[in-house]
GROMACS .gro file of C-alpha atoms in nm:
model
  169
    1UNK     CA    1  -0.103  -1.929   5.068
    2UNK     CA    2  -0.330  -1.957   4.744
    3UNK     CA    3  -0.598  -1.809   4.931
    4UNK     CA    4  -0.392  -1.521   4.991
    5UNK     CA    5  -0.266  -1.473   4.701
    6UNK     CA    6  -0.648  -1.477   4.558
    7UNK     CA    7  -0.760  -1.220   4.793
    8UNK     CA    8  -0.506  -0.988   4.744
    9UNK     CA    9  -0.538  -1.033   4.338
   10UNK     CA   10  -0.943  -0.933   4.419
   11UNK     CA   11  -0.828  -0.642   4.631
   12UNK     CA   12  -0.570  -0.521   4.358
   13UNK     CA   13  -0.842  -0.557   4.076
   14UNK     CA   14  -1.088  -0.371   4.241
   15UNK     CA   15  -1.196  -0.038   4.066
   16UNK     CA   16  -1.049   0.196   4.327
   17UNK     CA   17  -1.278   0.451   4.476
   18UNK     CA   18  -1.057   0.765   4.458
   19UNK     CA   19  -1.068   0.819   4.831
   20UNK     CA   20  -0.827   0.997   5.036
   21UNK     CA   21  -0.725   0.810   5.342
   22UNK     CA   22  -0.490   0.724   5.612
   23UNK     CA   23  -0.363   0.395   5.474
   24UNK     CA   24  -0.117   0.176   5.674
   25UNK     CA   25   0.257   0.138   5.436
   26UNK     CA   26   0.324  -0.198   5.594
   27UNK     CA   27  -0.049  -0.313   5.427
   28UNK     CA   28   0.106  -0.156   5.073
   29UNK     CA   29   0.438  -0.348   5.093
   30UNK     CA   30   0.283  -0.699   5.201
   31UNK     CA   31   0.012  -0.659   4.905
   32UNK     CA   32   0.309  -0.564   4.688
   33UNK     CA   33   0.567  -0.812   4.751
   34UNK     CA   34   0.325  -1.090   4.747
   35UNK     CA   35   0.196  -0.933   4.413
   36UNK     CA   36   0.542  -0.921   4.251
   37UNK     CA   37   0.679  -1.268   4.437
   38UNK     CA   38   0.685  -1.439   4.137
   39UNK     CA   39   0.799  -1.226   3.944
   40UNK     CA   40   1.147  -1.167   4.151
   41UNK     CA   41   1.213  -1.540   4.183
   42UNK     CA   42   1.097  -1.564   3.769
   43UNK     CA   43   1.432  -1.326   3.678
   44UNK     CA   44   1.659  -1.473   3.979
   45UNK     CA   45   1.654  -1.179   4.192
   46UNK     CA   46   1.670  -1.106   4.510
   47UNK     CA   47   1.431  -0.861   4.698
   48UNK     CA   48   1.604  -0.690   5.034
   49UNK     CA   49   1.355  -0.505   5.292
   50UNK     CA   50   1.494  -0.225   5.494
   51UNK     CA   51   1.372   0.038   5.747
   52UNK     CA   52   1.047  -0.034   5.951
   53UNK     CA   53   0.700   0.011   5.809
   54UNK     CA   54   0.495  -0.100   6.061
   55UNK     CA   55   0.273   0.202   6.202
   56UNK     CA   56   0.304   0.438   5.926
   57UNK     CA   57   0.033   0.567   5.746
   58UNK     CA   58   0.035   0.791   5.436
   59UNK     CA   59  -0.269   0.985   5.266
   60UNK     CA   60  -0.342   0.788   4.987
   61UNK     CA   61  -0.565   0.473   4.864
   62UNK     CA   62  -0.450   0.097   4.892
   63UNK     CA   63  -0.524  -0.036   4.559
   64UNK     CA   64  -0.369   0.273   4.347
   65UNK     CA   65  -0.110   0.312   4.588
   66UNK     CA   66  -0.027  -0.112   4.537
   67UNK     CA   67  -0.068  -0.061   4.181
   68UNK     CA   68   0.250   0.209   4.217
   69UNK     CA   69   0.453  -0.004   4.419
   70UNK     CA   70   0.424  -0.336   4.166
   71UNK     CA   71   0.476  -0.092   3.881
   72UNK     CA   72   0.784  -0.014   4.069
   73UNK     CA   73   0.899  -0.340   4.177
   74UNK     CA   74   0.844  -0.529   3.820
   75UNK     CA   75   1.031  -0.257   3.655
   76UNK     CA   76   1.334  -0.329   3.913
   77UNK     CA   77   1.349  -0.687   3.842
   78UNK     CA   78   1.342  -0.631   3.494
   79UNK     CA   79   1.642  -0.420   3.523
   80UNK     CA   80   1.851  -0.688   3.724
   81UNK     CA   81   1.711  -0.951   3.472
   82UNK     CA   82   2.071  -1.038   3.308
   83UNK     CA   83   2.286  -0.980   3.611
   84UNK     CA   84   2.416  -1.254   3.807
   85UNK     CA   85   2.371  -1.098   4.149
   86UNK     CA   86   2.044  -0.926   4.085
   87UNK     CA   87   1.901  -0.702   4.343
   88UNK     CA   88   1.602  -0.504   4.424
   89UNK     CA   89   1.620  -0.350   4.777
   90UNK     CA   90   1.299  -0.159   4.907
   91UNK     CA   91   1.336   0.058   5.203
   92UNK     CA   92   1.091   0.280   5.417
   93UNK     CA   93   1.207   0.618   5.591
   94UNK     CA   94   0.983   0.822   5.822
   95UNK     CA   95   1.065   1.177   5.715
   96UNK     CA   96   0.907   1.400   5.941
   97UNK     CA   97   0.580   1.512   5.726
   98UNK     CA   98   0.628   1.266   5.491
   99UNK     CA   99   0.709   0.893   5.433
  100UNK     CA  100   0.953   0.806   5.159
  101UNK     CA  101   0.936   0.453   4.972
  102UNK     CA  102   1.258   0.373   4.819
  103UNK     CA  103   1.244   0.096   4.525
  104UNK     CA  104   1.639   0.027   4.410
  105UNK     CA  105   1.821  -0.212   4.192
  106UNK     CA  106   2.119  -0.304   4.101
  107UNK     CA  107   2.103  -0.326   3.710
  108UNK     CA  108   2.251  -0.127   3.460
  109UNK     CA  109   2.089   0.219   3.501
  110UNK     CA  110   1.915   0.493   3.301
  111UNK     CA  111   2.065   0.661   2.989
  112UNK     CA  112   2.084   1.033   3.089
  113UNK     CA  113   1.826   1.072   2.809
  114UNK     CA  114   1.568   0.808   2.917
  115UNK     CA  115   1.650   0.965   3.281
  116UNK     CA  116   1.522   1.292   3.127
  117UNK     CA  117   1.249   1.117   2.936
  118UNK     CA  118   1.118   0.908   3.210
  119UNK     CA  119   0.767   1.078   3.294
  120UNK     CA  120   0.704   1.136   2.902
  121UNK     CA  121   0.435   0.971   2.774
  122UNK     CA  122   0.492   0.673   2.523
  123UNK     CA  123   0.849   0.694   2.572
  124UNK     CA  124   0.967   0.359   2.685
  125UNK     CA  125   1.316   0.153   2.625
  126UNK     CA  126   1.069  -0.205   2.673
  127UNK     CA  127   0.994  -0.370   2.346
  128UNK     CA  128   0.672  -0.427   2.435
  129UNK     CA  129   0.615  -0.126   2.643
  130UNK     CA  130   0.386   0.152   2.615
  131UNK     CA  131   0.525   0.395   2.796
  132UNK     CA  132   0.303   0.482   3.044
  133UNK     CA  133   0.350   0.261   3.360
  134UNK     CA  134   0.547   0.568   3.506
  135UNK     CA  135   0.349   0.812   3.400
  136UNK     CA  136   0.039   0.665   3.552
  137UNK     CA  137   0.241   0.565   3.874
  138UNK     CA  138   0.388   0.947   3.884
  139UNK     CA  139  -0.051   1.081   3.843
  140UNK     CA  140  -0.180   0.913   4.114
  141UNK     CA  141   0.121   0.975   4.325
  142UNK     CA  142   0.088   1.354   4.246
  143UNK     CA  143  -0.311   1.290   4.330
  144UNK     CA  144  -0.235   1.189   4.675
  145UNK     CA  145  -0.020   1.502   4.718
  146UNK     CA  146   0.364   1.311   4.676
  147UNK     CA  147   0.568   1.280   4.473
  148UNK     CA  148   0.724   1.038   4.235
  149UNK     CA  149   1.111   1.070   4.159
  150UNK     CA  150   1.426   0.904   4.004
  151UNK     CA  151   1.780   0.897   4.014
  152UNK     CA  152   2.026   0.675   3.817
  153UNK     CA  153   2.382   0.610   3.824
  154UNK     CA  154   2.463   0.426   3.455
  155UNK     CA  155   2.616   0.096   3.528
  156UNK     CA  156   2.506   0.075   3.867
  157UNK     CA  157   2.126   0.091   3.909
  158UNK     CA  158   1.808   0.325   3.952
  159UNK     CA  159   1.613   0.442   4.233
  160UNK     CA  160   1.261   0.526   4.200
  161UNK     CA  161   1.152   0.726   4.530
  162UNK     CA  162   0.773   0.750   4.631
  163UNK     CA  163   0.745   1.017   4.914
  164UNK     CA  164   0.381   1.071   5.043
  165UNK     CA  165   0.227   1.248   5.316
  166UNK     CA  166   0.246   1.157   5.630
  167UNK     CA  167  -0.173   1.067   5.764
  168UNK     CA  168  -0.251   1.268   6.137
  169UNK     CA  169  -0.286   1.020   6.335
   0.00000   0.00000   0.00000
């Protein structure tokens, strides 16, 4: 196990090379999961997998695409942080073209301000945030030709949707 979780720290450190690829979702969600594991059980929540990744590949890089994905994840276990049934579901739809990478959670929402705010450089609601996690995320998303999106329903939780292009197989 620590020699997994050493490997896939190397991989995720690695300068990435800006390539265009097919890359296989299922290899994205293992590397980010395991990246984010302790993380999840550090704020008591619970992470819930749904649809099927396995076969899918998306135009895109690994390591910045990983990076997106445990941006994504930490931010939703941050938000369930004070709630006594915290959860963080991540589900995977094949749409057609396109392959869409849902990260939810069950905490308390965006402000419709911060909602409007969210992709704005240095704006952040984290103390020690900088304000450009999403941002960055939202860039290399955009790079790969997706797209980066959120919705929010105050008092019941955000989703964060990554929807990327479908790889010819």
């Amino acid at each position: 196990r620590i020699g997994r979780i050493t490997d896939e720290l190397r991989a995720f450190s690695r300068k990435a090379d800006g390539r265009v690829e097919p890359t296989l979702v299922s290899e994205v969600i293992e590397g980010s999961v395991l990246l984010t594991a302790s993380r999840s059980r550090r704020h008591d929540a619970r992470l819930v997998r749904e649809g099927e990744a396995s076969g899918l590949t998306v135009l895109g890089e690994r390591i910045r695409l990983e990076q997106v994905l445990v941006n994504l994840l930490q931010n939703a276990f941050e938000a369930v942080e004070h709630r006594p049934q915290g959860l963080v579901t991540l589900t995977v739809r094949d749409a057609g073209d396109t392959v869409q990478i849902a990260v939810r959670d069950n905490g308390p929402g965006l402000a419709p301000e911060v909602e409007r705010g969210l992709f704005t450089p240095f704006l952040t609601t984290k103390p020690q945030g900088l304000g450009l996690g999403l941002v960055i995320a939202r860039d290399i998303v955009a790079g790969f030709g997706g797209q980066l999106t959120a919705a929010s329903v105050p008092g019941e939780g955000a989703t964060f949707t990554l929807t990327l292009r479908k790889a010819d197989r």
